PDB file of C-alpha atoms and ligand atoms in Angstrom:
ATOM      1  CA  MET C  81     -77.031 125.870  79.878  1.00 94.00           C
ATOM      2  CA  PHE C  82     -80.099 123.873  78.979  1.00 98.00           C
ATOM      3  CA  VAL C  83     -82.580 123.562  76.070  1.00 98.00           C
ATOM      4  CA  ASP C  84     -86.245 122.540  76.235  1.00 98.00           C
ATOM      5  CA  SER C  85     -86.811 120.153  73.352  1.00 98.00           C
ATOM      6  CA  HIS C  86     -90.281 119.697  73.807  1.00 98.00           C
ATOM      7  CA  CYS C  87     -92.960 122.201  75.383  1.00 98.00           C
ATOM      8  CA  HIS C  88     -96.383 123.646  74.373  1.00 98.00           C
ATOM      9  CA  ILE C  89     -95.963 127.310  74.994  1.00 98.00           C
ATOM     10  CA  ASN C  90     -98.731 128.067  72.438  1.00 98.00           C
ATOM     11  CA  PHE C  91    -101.372 126.636  74.772  1.00 98.00           C
ATOM     12  CA  GLU C  92    -103.366 128.511  77.304  1.00 96.00           C
ATOM     13  CA  GLY C  93    -101.450 129.965  80.318  1.00 95.00           C
ATOM     14  CA  LEU C  94     -98.211 130.075  78.626  1.00 97.00           C
ATOM     15  CA  ALA C  95     -99.030 131.765  75.598  1.00 97.00           C
ATOM     16  CA  ASP C  96    -100.777 134.661  77.334  1.00 97.00           C
ATOM     17  CA  ARG C  97     -97.379 135.496  79.282  1.00 97.00           C
ATOM     18  CA  LEU C  98     -94.929 134.752  76.792  1.00 97.00           C
ATOM     19  CA  PRO C  99     -92.564 137.678  77.334  1.00 97.00           C
ATOM     20  CA  GLU C 100     -92.101 136.425  81.168  1.00 98.00           C
ATOM     21  CA  VAL C 101     -92.041 132.570  80.182  1.00 98.00           C
ATOM     22  CA  LEU C 102     -88.889 134.007  77.835  1.00 98.00           C
ATOM     23  CA  GLU C 103     -87.254 135.916  80.609  1.00 98.00           C
ATOM     24  CA  ASN C 104     -87.643 133.093  82.778  1.00 98.00           C
ATOM     25  CA  MET C 105     -85.679 130.617  80.738  1.00 98.00           C
ATOM     26  CA  ARG C 106     -83.168 133.539  80.307  1.00 98.00           C
ATOM     27  CA  SER C 107     -82.615 133.830  83.905  1.00 97.00           C
ATOM     28  CA  ASN C 108     -82.111 129.993  84.485  1.00 97.00           C
ATOM     29  CA  ALA C 109     -79.970 129.633  81.346  1.00 97.00           C
ATOM     30  CA  VAL C 110     -82.640 127.857  79.386  1.00 98.00           C
ATOM     31  CA  THR C 111     -81.207 129.156  75.796  1.00 98.00           C
ATOM     32  CA  HIS C 112     -83.632 127.607  73.558  1.00 98.00           C
ATOM     33  CA  ALA C 113     -87.286 125.777  73.078  1.00 98.00           C
ATOM     34  CA  LEU C 114     -88.922 123.983  70.871  1.00 98.00           C
ATOM     35  CA  CYS C 115     -92.600 124.593  70.609  1.00 98.00           C
ATOM     36  CA  VAL C 116     -94.470 121.323  69.457  1.00 98.00           C
ATOM     37  CA  SER C 117     -97.772 121.315  67.162  1.00 98.00           C
ATOM     38  CA  VAL C 118    -100.521 119.062  68.215  1.00 98.00           C
ATOM     39  CA  ASP C 119    -102.848 119.828  65.314  1.00 98.00           C
ATOM     40  CA  LEU C 120    -103.190 121.902  62.315  1.00 98.00           C
ATOM     41  CA  GLU C 121    -105.882 123.822  63.662  1.00 98.00           C
ATOM     42  CA  THR C 122    -103.540 125.533  66.541  1.00 98.00           C
ATOM     43  CA  LEU C 123    -100.451 125.410  64.162  1.00 98.00           C
ATOM     44  CA  PRO C 124    -100.633 128.896  63.375  1.00 98.00           C
ATOM     45  CA  SER C 125    -100.030 130.079  66.701  1.00 98.00           C
ATOM     46  CA  VAL C 126     -96.985 127.728  67.254  1.00 98.00           C
ATOM     47  CA  LEU C 127     -95.704 128.820  63.914  1.00 98.00           C
ATOM     48  CA  ASP C 128     -96.634 132.713  65.006  1.00 98.00           C
ATOM     49  CA  ILE C 129     -94.302 131.990  68.002  1.00 98.00           C
ATOM     50  CA  ALA C 130     -91.469 130.602  66.311  1.00 98.00           C
ATOM     51  CA  SER C 131     -91.380 133.433  64.002  1.00 98.00           C
ATOM     52  CA  ARG C 132     -91.241 136.058  66.699  1.00 97.00           C
ATOM     53  CA  PHE C 133     -88.751 134.424  69.033  1.00 97.00           C
ATOM     54  CA  GLU C 134     -85.129 133.710  67.671  1.00 96.00           C
ATOM     55  CA  ASN C 135     -84.628 130.743  70.403  1.00 97.00           C
ATOM     56  CA  VAL C 136     -87.955 129.032  69.597  1.00 98.00           C
ATOM     57  CA  TYR C 137     -88.261 126.403  66.819  1.00 98.00           C
ATOM     58  CA  ALA C 138     -91.352 124.721  65.811  1.00 98.00           C
ATOM     59  CA  SER C 139     -92.403 121.269  64.349  1.00 98.00           C
ATOM     60  CA  VAL C 140     -95.801 120.229  62.291  1.00 98.00           C
ATOM     61  CA  GLY C 141     -97.846 117.352  63.269  1.00 98.00           C
ATOM     62  CA  VAL C 142    -101.196 115.993  64.399  1.00 98.00           C
ATOM     63  CA  HIS C 143    -101.185 114.441  67.962  1.00 98.00           C
ATOM     64  CA  PRO C 144    -102.609 110.928  68.494  1.00 97.00           C
ATOM     65  CA  ASP C 145    -105.056 111.882  70.970  1.00 96.00           C
ATOM     66  CA  HIS C 146    -106.609 114.805  68.837  1.00 96.00           C
ATOM     67  CA  GLU C 147    -109.371 112.273  67.209  1.00 94.00           C
ATOM     68  CA  GLU C 148    -111.405 114.803  65.865  1.00 95.00           C
ATOM     69  CA  ALA C 149    -108.476 116.753  64.336  1.00 97.00           C
ATOM     70  CA  GLN C 150    -108.085 117.815  60.772  1.00 97.00           C
ATOM     71  CA  GLU C 151    -106.465 114.686  59.190  1.00 98.00           C
ATOM     72  CA  PRO C 152    -103.361 115.593  57.697  1.00 97.00           C
ATOM     73  CA  GLY C 153    -101.716 114.004  54.341  1.00 98.00           C
ATOM     74  CA  VAL C 154     -98.078 113.630  53.791  1.00 98.00           C
ATOM     75  CA  ALA C 155     -98.181 116.097  50.823  1.00 98.00           C
ATOM     76  CA  GLU C 156     -99.964 118.714  53.388  1.00 98.00           C
ATOM     77  CA  LEU C 157     -97.332 117.729  56.106  1.00 98.00           C
ATOM     78  CA  VAL C 158     -94.310 118.400  53.880  1.00 98.00           C
ATOM     79  CA  GLU C 159     -95.664 121.438  52.322  1.00 98.00           C
ATOM     80  CA  LEU C 160     -96.388 123.194  55.928  1.00 98.00           C
ATOM     81  CA  ALA C 161     -92.848 121.752  57.095  1.00 98.00           C
ATOM     82  CA  ALA C 162     -91.199 124.193  54.471  1.00 98.00           C
ATOM     83  CA  HIS C 163     -91.301 127.029  57.009  1.00 98.00           C
ATOM     84  CA  PRO C 164     -87.925 127.780  57.939  1.00 97.00           C
ATOM     85  CA  LYS C 165     -88.434 127.445  61.758  1.00 98.00           C
ATOM     86  CA  VAL C 166     -89.766 123.978  61.440  1.00 98.00           C
ATOM     87  CA  VAL C 167     -87.219 121.754  62.466  1.00 98.00           C
ATOM     88  CA  ALA C 168     -89.420 118.318  63.105  1.00 98.00           C
ATOM     89  CA  ILE C 169     -92.367 116.343  62.035  1.00 98.00           C
ATOM     90  CA  GLY C 170     -94.542 115.374  64.985  1.00 98.00           C
ATOM     91  CA  GLU C 171     -95.717 115.149  67.692  1.00 98.00           C
ATOM     92  CA  THR C 172     -96.990 111.654  66.266  1.00 98.00           C
ATOM     93  CA  GLY C 173     -97.295 107.971  67.657  1.00 98.00           C
ATOM     94  CA  LEU C 174     -99.471 106.043  69.299  1.00 98.00           C
ATOM     95  CA  ASP C 175    -101.684 106.458  72.490  1.00 98.00           C
ATOM     96  CA  TYR C 176    -103.806 103.360  73.671  1.00 97.00           C
ATOM     97  CA  TYR C 177    -104.254 104.947  77.251  1.00 96.00           C
ATOM     98  CA  ARG C 178    -107.549 106.282  76.627  1.00 90.00           C
ATOM     99  CA  LEU C 179    -109.366 103.464  74.555  1.00 93.00           C
ATOM    100  CA  GLY C 180    -112.770 103.425  76.744  1.00 90.00           C
ATOM    101  CA  GLU C 181    -114.834 101.020  75.078  1.00 93.00           C
ATOM    102  CA  ARG C 182    -112.816 100.298  72.147  1.00 94.00           C
ATOM    103  CA  THR C 183    -110.208  97.885  71.216  1.00 96.00           C
ATOM    104  CA  ILE C 184    -106.788  98.031  69.814  1.00 97.00           C
ATOM    105  CA  ALA C 185    -108.219  97.117  66.426  1.00 97.00           C
ATOM    106  CA  ASP C 186    -110.135 100.258  66.565  1.00 96.00           C
ATOM    107  CA  MET C 187    -107.547 102.327  66.463  1.00 97.00           C
ATOM    108  CA  GLU C 188    -106.374 101.720  62.961  1.00 97.00           C
ATOM    109  CA  TRP C 189    -106.973 105.285  62.321  1.00 97.00           C
ATOM    110  CA  GLN C 190    -104.080 106.204  64.664  1.00 98.00           C
ATOM    111  CA  ARG C 191    -101.686 103.859  63.306  1.00 98.00           C
ATOM    112  CA  GLU C 192    -102.476 105.260  59.564  1.00 98.00           C
ATOM    113  CA  ARG C 193    -102.049 108.883  60.840  1.00 98.00           C
ATOM    114  CA  PHE C 194     -98.602 107.705  62.449  1.00 98.00           C
ATOM    115  CA  ARG C 195     -97.537 105.946  59.011  1.00 98.00           C
ATOM    116  CA  THR C 196     -98.674 109.674  57.309  1.00 98.00           C
ATOM    117  CA  HIS C 197     -96.144 111.159  59.608  1.00 98.00           C
ATOM    118  CA  ILE C 198     -93.153 108.789  59.191  1.00 98.00           C
ATOM    119  CA  ARG C 199     -93.817 109.222  55.378  1.00 98.00           C
ATOM    120  CA  ALA C 200     -93.408 113.149  55.720  1.00 98.00           C
ATOM    121  CA  ALA C 201     -90.073 112.671  57.786  1.00 98.00           C
ATOM    122  CA  HIS C 202     -88.855 110.604  54.944  1.00 98.00           C
ATOM    123  CA  ALA C 203     -90.088 113.322  52.215  1.00 98.00           C
ATOM    124  CA  THR C 204     -88.790 116.184  54.366  1.00 98.00           C
ATOM    125  CA  ASN C 205     -85.698 114.493  56.055  1.00 98.00           C
ATOM    126  CA  LYS C 206     -86.881 116.205  59.195  1.00 98.00           C
ATOM    127  CA  PRO C 207     -86.668 114.004  62.363  1.00 98.00           C
ATOM    128  CA  LEU C 208     -89.848 112.668  64.116  1.00 98.00           C
ATOM    129  CA  ILE C 209     -90.916 113.577  67.719  1.00 98.00           C
ATOM    130  CA  ILE C 210     -92.692 110.277  68.617  1.00 98.00           C
ATOM    131  CA  HIS C 211     -95.473 110.134  71.584  1.00 98.00           C
ATOM    132  CA  THR C 212     -95.959 106.646  72.643  1.00 98.00           C
ATOM    133  CA  ARG C 213     -98.192 105.714  75.804  1.00 97.00           C
ATOM    134  CA  ALA C 214     -99.537 102.368  76.599  1.00 97.00           C
ATOM    135  CA  ALA C 215     -98.456 101.334  73.026  1.00 98.00           C
ATOM    136  CA  SER C 216     -94.956 100.774  72.758  1.00 98.00           C
ATOM    137  CA  GLU C 217     -95.093  97.435  70.920  1.00 98.00           C
ATOM    138  CA  ASP C 218     -97.243  98.849  68.096  1.00 98.00           C
ATOM    139  CA  THR C 219     -95.110 101.942  68.052  1.00 98.00           C
ATOM    140  CA  LEU C 220     -91.916 100.109  67.533  1.00 98.00           C
ATOM    141  CA  ARG C 221     -93.261  97.758  65.308  1.00 98.00           C
ATOM    142  CA  LEU C 222     -94.424 100.517  62.857  1.00 98.00           C
ATOM    143  CA  MET C 223     -91.321 102.678  62.953  1.00 98.00           C
ATOM    144  CA  GLU C 224     -89.690  99.598  61.837  1.00 98.00           C
ATOM    145  CA  GLU C 225     -91.903  99.011  59.186  1.00 98.00           C
ATOM    146  CA  GLU C 226     -92.035 102.485  57.622  1.00 98.00           C
ATOM    147  CA  ARG C 227     -88.478 102.734  58.507  1.00 98.00           C
ATOM    148  CA  ALA C 228     -88.362 105.336  60.862  1.00 98.00           C
ATOM    149  CA  GLY C 229     -84.795 105.090  61.607  1.00 97.00           C
ATOM    150  CA  VAL C 230     -83.960 107.500  58.590  1.00 95.00           C
ATOM    151  CA  PRO C 231     -84.197 110.249  59.477  1.00 95.00           C
ATOM    152  CA  GLY C 232     -84.553 109.095  63.051  1.00 98.00           C
ATOM    153  CA  GLY C 233     -85.930 111.310  65.702  1.00 98.00           C
ATOM    154  CA  VAL C 234     -86.855 111.627  69.643  1.00 98.00           C
ATOM    155  CA  MET C 235     -89.268 108.985  71.597  1.00 98.00           C
ATOM    156  CA  HIS C 236     -90.524 112.215  73.417  1.00 98.00           C
ATOM    157  CA  CYS C 237     -91.677 112.579  77.161  1.00 98.00           C
ATOM    158  CA  PHE C 238     -90.358 108.815  77.889  1.00 98.00           C
ATOM    159  CA  THR C 239     -92.005 107.037  80.448  1.00 97.00           C
ATOM    160  CA  GLU C 240     -91.322 103.196  79.645  1.00 98.00           C
ATOM    161  CA  PRO C 241     -88.623 101.008  81.016  1.00 98.00           C
ATOM    162  CA  TRP C 242     -85.009 100.223  79.657  1.00 98.00           C
ATOM    163  CA  SER C 243     -86.407  97.297  77.590  1.00 98.00           C
ATOM    164  CA  VAL C 244     -88.418 100.055  75.363  1.00 98.00           C
ATOM    165  CA  ALA C 245     -85.343 102.487  75.391  1.00 98.00           C
ATOM    166  CA  GLU C 246     -82.982  99.983  73.919  1.00 98.00           C
ATOM    167  CA  PRO C 247     -84.882  98.962  70.647  1.00 98.00           C
ATOM    168  CA  ALA C 248     -85.795 102.751  70.214  1.00 98.00           C
ATOM    169  CA  LEU C 249     -81.971 103.408  70.601  1.00 98.00           C
ATOM    170  CA  ALA C 250     -81.108 100.787  67.997  1.00 98.00           C
ATOM    171  CA  GLN C 251     -83.518 102.492  65.519  1.00 98.00           C
ATOM    172  CA  ASN C 252     -81.658 105.505  65.781  1.00 97.00           C
ATOM    173  CA  PHE C 253     -83.923 107.541  68.285  1.00 98.00           C
ATOM    174  CA  TYR C 254     -82.970 109.890  70.765  1.00 98.00           C
ATOM    175  CA  ILE C 255     -84.786 109.452  74.292  1.00 98.00           C
ATOM    176  CA  SER C 256     -86.305 112.658  75.879  1.00 98.00           C
ATOM    177  CA  LEU C 257     -87.151 112.809  79.608  1.00 98.00           C
ATOM    178  CA  SER C 258     -89.591 115.094  81.163  1.00 98.00           C
ATOM    179  CA  GLY C 259     -90.040 116.394  85.023  1.00 98.00           C
ATOM    180  CA  ILE C 260     -91.724 112.929  85.178  1.00 98.00           C
ATOM    181  CA  VAL C 261     -88.095 111.442  86.018  1.00 98.00           C
ATOM    182  CA  THR C 262     -87.981 113.672  89.162  1.00 98.00           C
ATOM    183  CA  PHE C 263     -91.016 111.883  90.470  1.00 97.00           C
ATOM    184  CA  LYS C 264     -90.158 109.408  93.296  1.00 96.00           C
ATOM    185  CA  SER C 265     -92.424 106.829  92.335  1.00 97.00           C
ATOM    186  CA  ALA C 266     -90.392 107.248  88.518  1.00 98.00           C
ATOM    187  CA  THR C 267     -87.814 104.344  89.190  1.00 98.00           C
ATOM    188  CA  ASP C 268     -88.000 102.899  85.603  1.00 98.00           C
ATOM    189  CA  VAL C 269     -87.533 106.414  84.108  1.00 98.00           C
ATOM    190  CA  GLN C 270     -84.317 106.977  86.683  1.00 98.00           C
ATOM    191  CA  ASP C 271     -82.988 103.962  85.477  1.00 98.00           C
ATOM    192  CA  VAL C 272     -83.356 105.153  81.705  1.00 98.00           C
ATOM    193  CA  ALA C 273     -81.778 108.347  82.712  1.00 98.00           C
ATOM    194  CA  ARG C 274     -78.620 106.764  84.226  1.00 98.00           C
ATOM    195  CA  ARG C 275     -78.469 104.146  81.059  1.00 98.00           C
ATOM    196  CA  VAL C 276     -79.259 106.289  77.805  1.00 98.00           C
ATOM    197  CA  PRO C 277     -75.745 107.124  76.256  1.00 98.00           C
ATOM    198  CA  ILE C 278     -74.988 110.670  76.742  1.00 98.00           C
ATOM    199  CA  ASP C 279     -74.877 111.406  73.393  1.00 98.00           C
ATOM    200  CA  ARG C 280     -78.645 110.325  72.873  1.00 98.00           C
ATOM    201  CA  LEU C 281     -80.176 111.946  75.501  1.00 98.00           C
ATOM    202  CA  LEU C 282     -82.454 114.950  75.645  1.00 98.00           C
ATOM    203  CA  ILE C 283     -84.463 116.749  78.261  1.00 98.00           C
ATOM    204  CA  GLU C 284     -87.662 118.558  78.167  1.00 98.00           C
ATOM    205  CA  THR C 285     -90.584 120.025  80.027  1.00 98.00           C
ATOM    206  CA  ASP C 286     -93.953 119.180  77.674  1.00 98.00           C
ATOM    207  CA  SER C 287     -95.250 122.145  79.662  1.00 98.00           C
ATOM    208  CA  PRO C 288     -97.655 123.270  80.828  1.00 97.00           C
ATOM    209  CA  TYR C 289     -98.047 119.809  82.047  1.00 95.00           C
ATOM    210  CA  LEU C 290     -95.808 117.825  84.213  1.00 94.00           C
ATOM    211  CA  ALA C 291     -93.943 120.488  86.306  1.00 94.00           C
ATOM    212  CA  PRO C 292     -90.665 118.634  88.032  1.00 95.00           C
ATOM    213  CA  VAL C 293     -90.454 118.529  91.552  1.00 95.00           C
ATOM    214  CA  PRO C 294     -90.287 120.883  93.300  1.00 95.00           C
ATOM    215  CA  PHE C 295     -92.916 122.278  91.067  1.00 94.00           C
ATOM    216  CA  ARG C 296     -94.891 119.254  90.965  1.00 93.00           C
ATOM    217  CA  GLY C 297     -98.559 119.910  90.167  1.00 91.00           C
ATOM    218  CA  LYS C 298     -98.127 123.453  89.565  1.00 93.00           C
ATOM    219  CA  PRO C 299     -98.293 124.754  85.547  1.00 94.00           C
ATOM    220  CA  ASN C 300     -95.173 123.969  84.061  1.00 98.00           C
ATOM    221  CA  GLU C 301     -92.841 126.209  81.804  1.00 98.00           C
ATOM    222  CA  PRO C 302     -89.627 125.771  79.522  1.00 98.00           C
ATOM    223  CA  ALA C 303     -87.488 127.431  82.614  1.00 98.00           C
ATOM    224  CA  TYR C 304     -88.011 124.473  84.803  1.00 98.00           C
ATOM    225  CA  VAL C 305     -86.312 122.100  82.438  1.00 98.00           C
ATOM    226  CA  SER C 306     -83.198 123.198  84.339  1.00 98.00           C
ATOM    227  CA  HIS C 307     -84.458 120.831  87.472  1.00 98.00           C
ATOM    228  CA  VAL C 308     -85.036 118.175  84.883  1.00 98.00           C
ATOM    229  CA  GLY C 309     -81.242 118.510  83.800  1.00 98.00           C
ATOM    230  CA  ARG C 310     -80.084 118.966  87.415  1.00 98.00           C
ATOM    231  CA  PHE C 311     -81.768 115.835  88.394  1.00 98.00           C
ATOM    232  CA  ILE C 312     -80.613 113.669  85.678  1.00 98.00           C
ATOM    233  CA  ALA C 313     -76.828 115.016  86.067  1.00 98.00           C
ATOM    234  CA  GLN C 314     -77.301 113.643  89.870  1.00 98.00           C
ATOM    235  CA  GLN C 315     -78.282 110.764  88.565  1.00 98.00           C
ATOM    236  CA  ARG C 316     -75.502 110.049  86.464  1.00 98.00           C
ATOM    237  CA  GLY C 317     -72.961 111.341  88.882  1.00 98.00           C
ATOM    238  CA  ILE C 318     -71.657 114.164  86.510  1.00 98.00           C
ATOM    239  CA  SER C 319     -72.114 117.746  86.398  1.00 98.00           C
ATOM    240  CA  ASP C 320     -75.172 120.034  85.687  1.00 98.00           C
ATOM    241  CA  ALA C 321     -72.893 121.722  82.924  1.00 98.00           C
ATOM    242  CA  GLU C 322     -71.577 118.487  81.445  1.00 98.00           C
ATOM    243  CA  LEU C 323     -75.341 117.186  81.214  1.00 98.00           C
ATOM    244  CA  GLY C 324     -76.539 120.625  80.044  1.00 98.00           C
ATOM    245  CA  ALA C 325     -73.925 120.755  77.326  1.00 98.00           C
ATOM    246  CA  ALA C 326     -74.296 117.231  76.264  1.00 98.00           C
ATOM    247  CA  THR C 327     -78.243 117.421  75.669  1.00 98.00           C
ATOM    248  CA  THR C 328     -77.825 120.944  74.463  1.00 98.00           C
ATOM    249  CA  GLN C 329     -75.333 119.311  71.658  1.00 97.00           C
ATOM    250  CA  ASN C 330     -77.638 116.100  71.016  1.00 98.00           C
ATOM    251  CA  PHE C 331     -80.674 119.038  70.681  1.00 98.00           C
ATOM    252  CA  PHE C 332     -78.873 121.140  67.878  1.00 97.00           C
ATOM    253  CA  ARG C 333     -77.454 117.643  65.763  1.00 98.00           C
ATOM    254  CA  LEU C 334     -80.720 115.678  65.690  1.00 98.00           C
ATOM    255  CA  PHE C 335     -82.762 118.763  64.774  1.00 98.00           C
ATOM    256  CA  LYS C 336     -79.934 120.109  62.473  1.00 97.00           C
ATOM    257  CA  ILE C 337     -79.825 123.498  63.783  1.00 95.00           C
ATOM    258  CA  PRO C 338     -76.149 124.816  62.582  1.00 81.00           C
ATOM    259  CA  ALA C 339     -75.650 127.980  64.319  1.00 64.00           C
ATOM    260  CA  ALA C 340     -75.393 127.017  68.195  1.00 52.00           C
ATOM    261  CA  VAL C 341     -73.280 123.500  67.675  1.00 43.00           C
TER     262      VAL C 341
HETATM  263 ZN1   ZN N 275     -96.809 113.488  73.648  1.00 63.05          ZN
HETATM  264 ZN1   ZN N 276     -96.134 117.359  73.713  1.00 63.05          ZN
END
């Protein structure tokens, strides 16, 4: 049994075929999913899905790539996170991948938004879902400055080498791996998959993006997290059942969901 710790089933292509998406989860022994918020404009669709399906949870946050999105304040995030199915703050973080004409200095708005989320995580005692791309140094620095280690959280869709995983683990964070780990060229991520302590590892799809092998390039969905889990089990030389049980327990521990532990 597996859990998808990060998906966007409120996005087009998944939201319009939800009953099938949930049925595919069931038939692949994917028991739960966390539907992650990317902005406040689409948050109602995340909360709606989490309210309708018992095994789907939600988060509240504004993605660093959504520059034009409504800017959240700490109080607003705290208030929205009071929804009974909201188990995390995010996704938040830093993404310097699409700087275009800008410099890193120009991205202060992103860093400020990230700090706001960390403060909301403190206020709610909910874990953070952190997205980092081409920005690992600043991400780790802000996490440290803002003391993100309490309440901690997860570095989602992790694509950095072990040298970044190690300090994130030291700050009380979990590492979540997506279908990228199954790509032949992703040797750094496979190295991380073998080295992360088993009690700090999560798996995810980030669907509808990043389908794992053998579905690479096709639309992704939570059911495919089973392929991510099996691939990592193979890498670590443990059974699918052991990997599934550990990552499932980690999910419930991190997001403080009592019932299924
Ligand atoms: Zn992300
Ligand atoms: Zn995401």
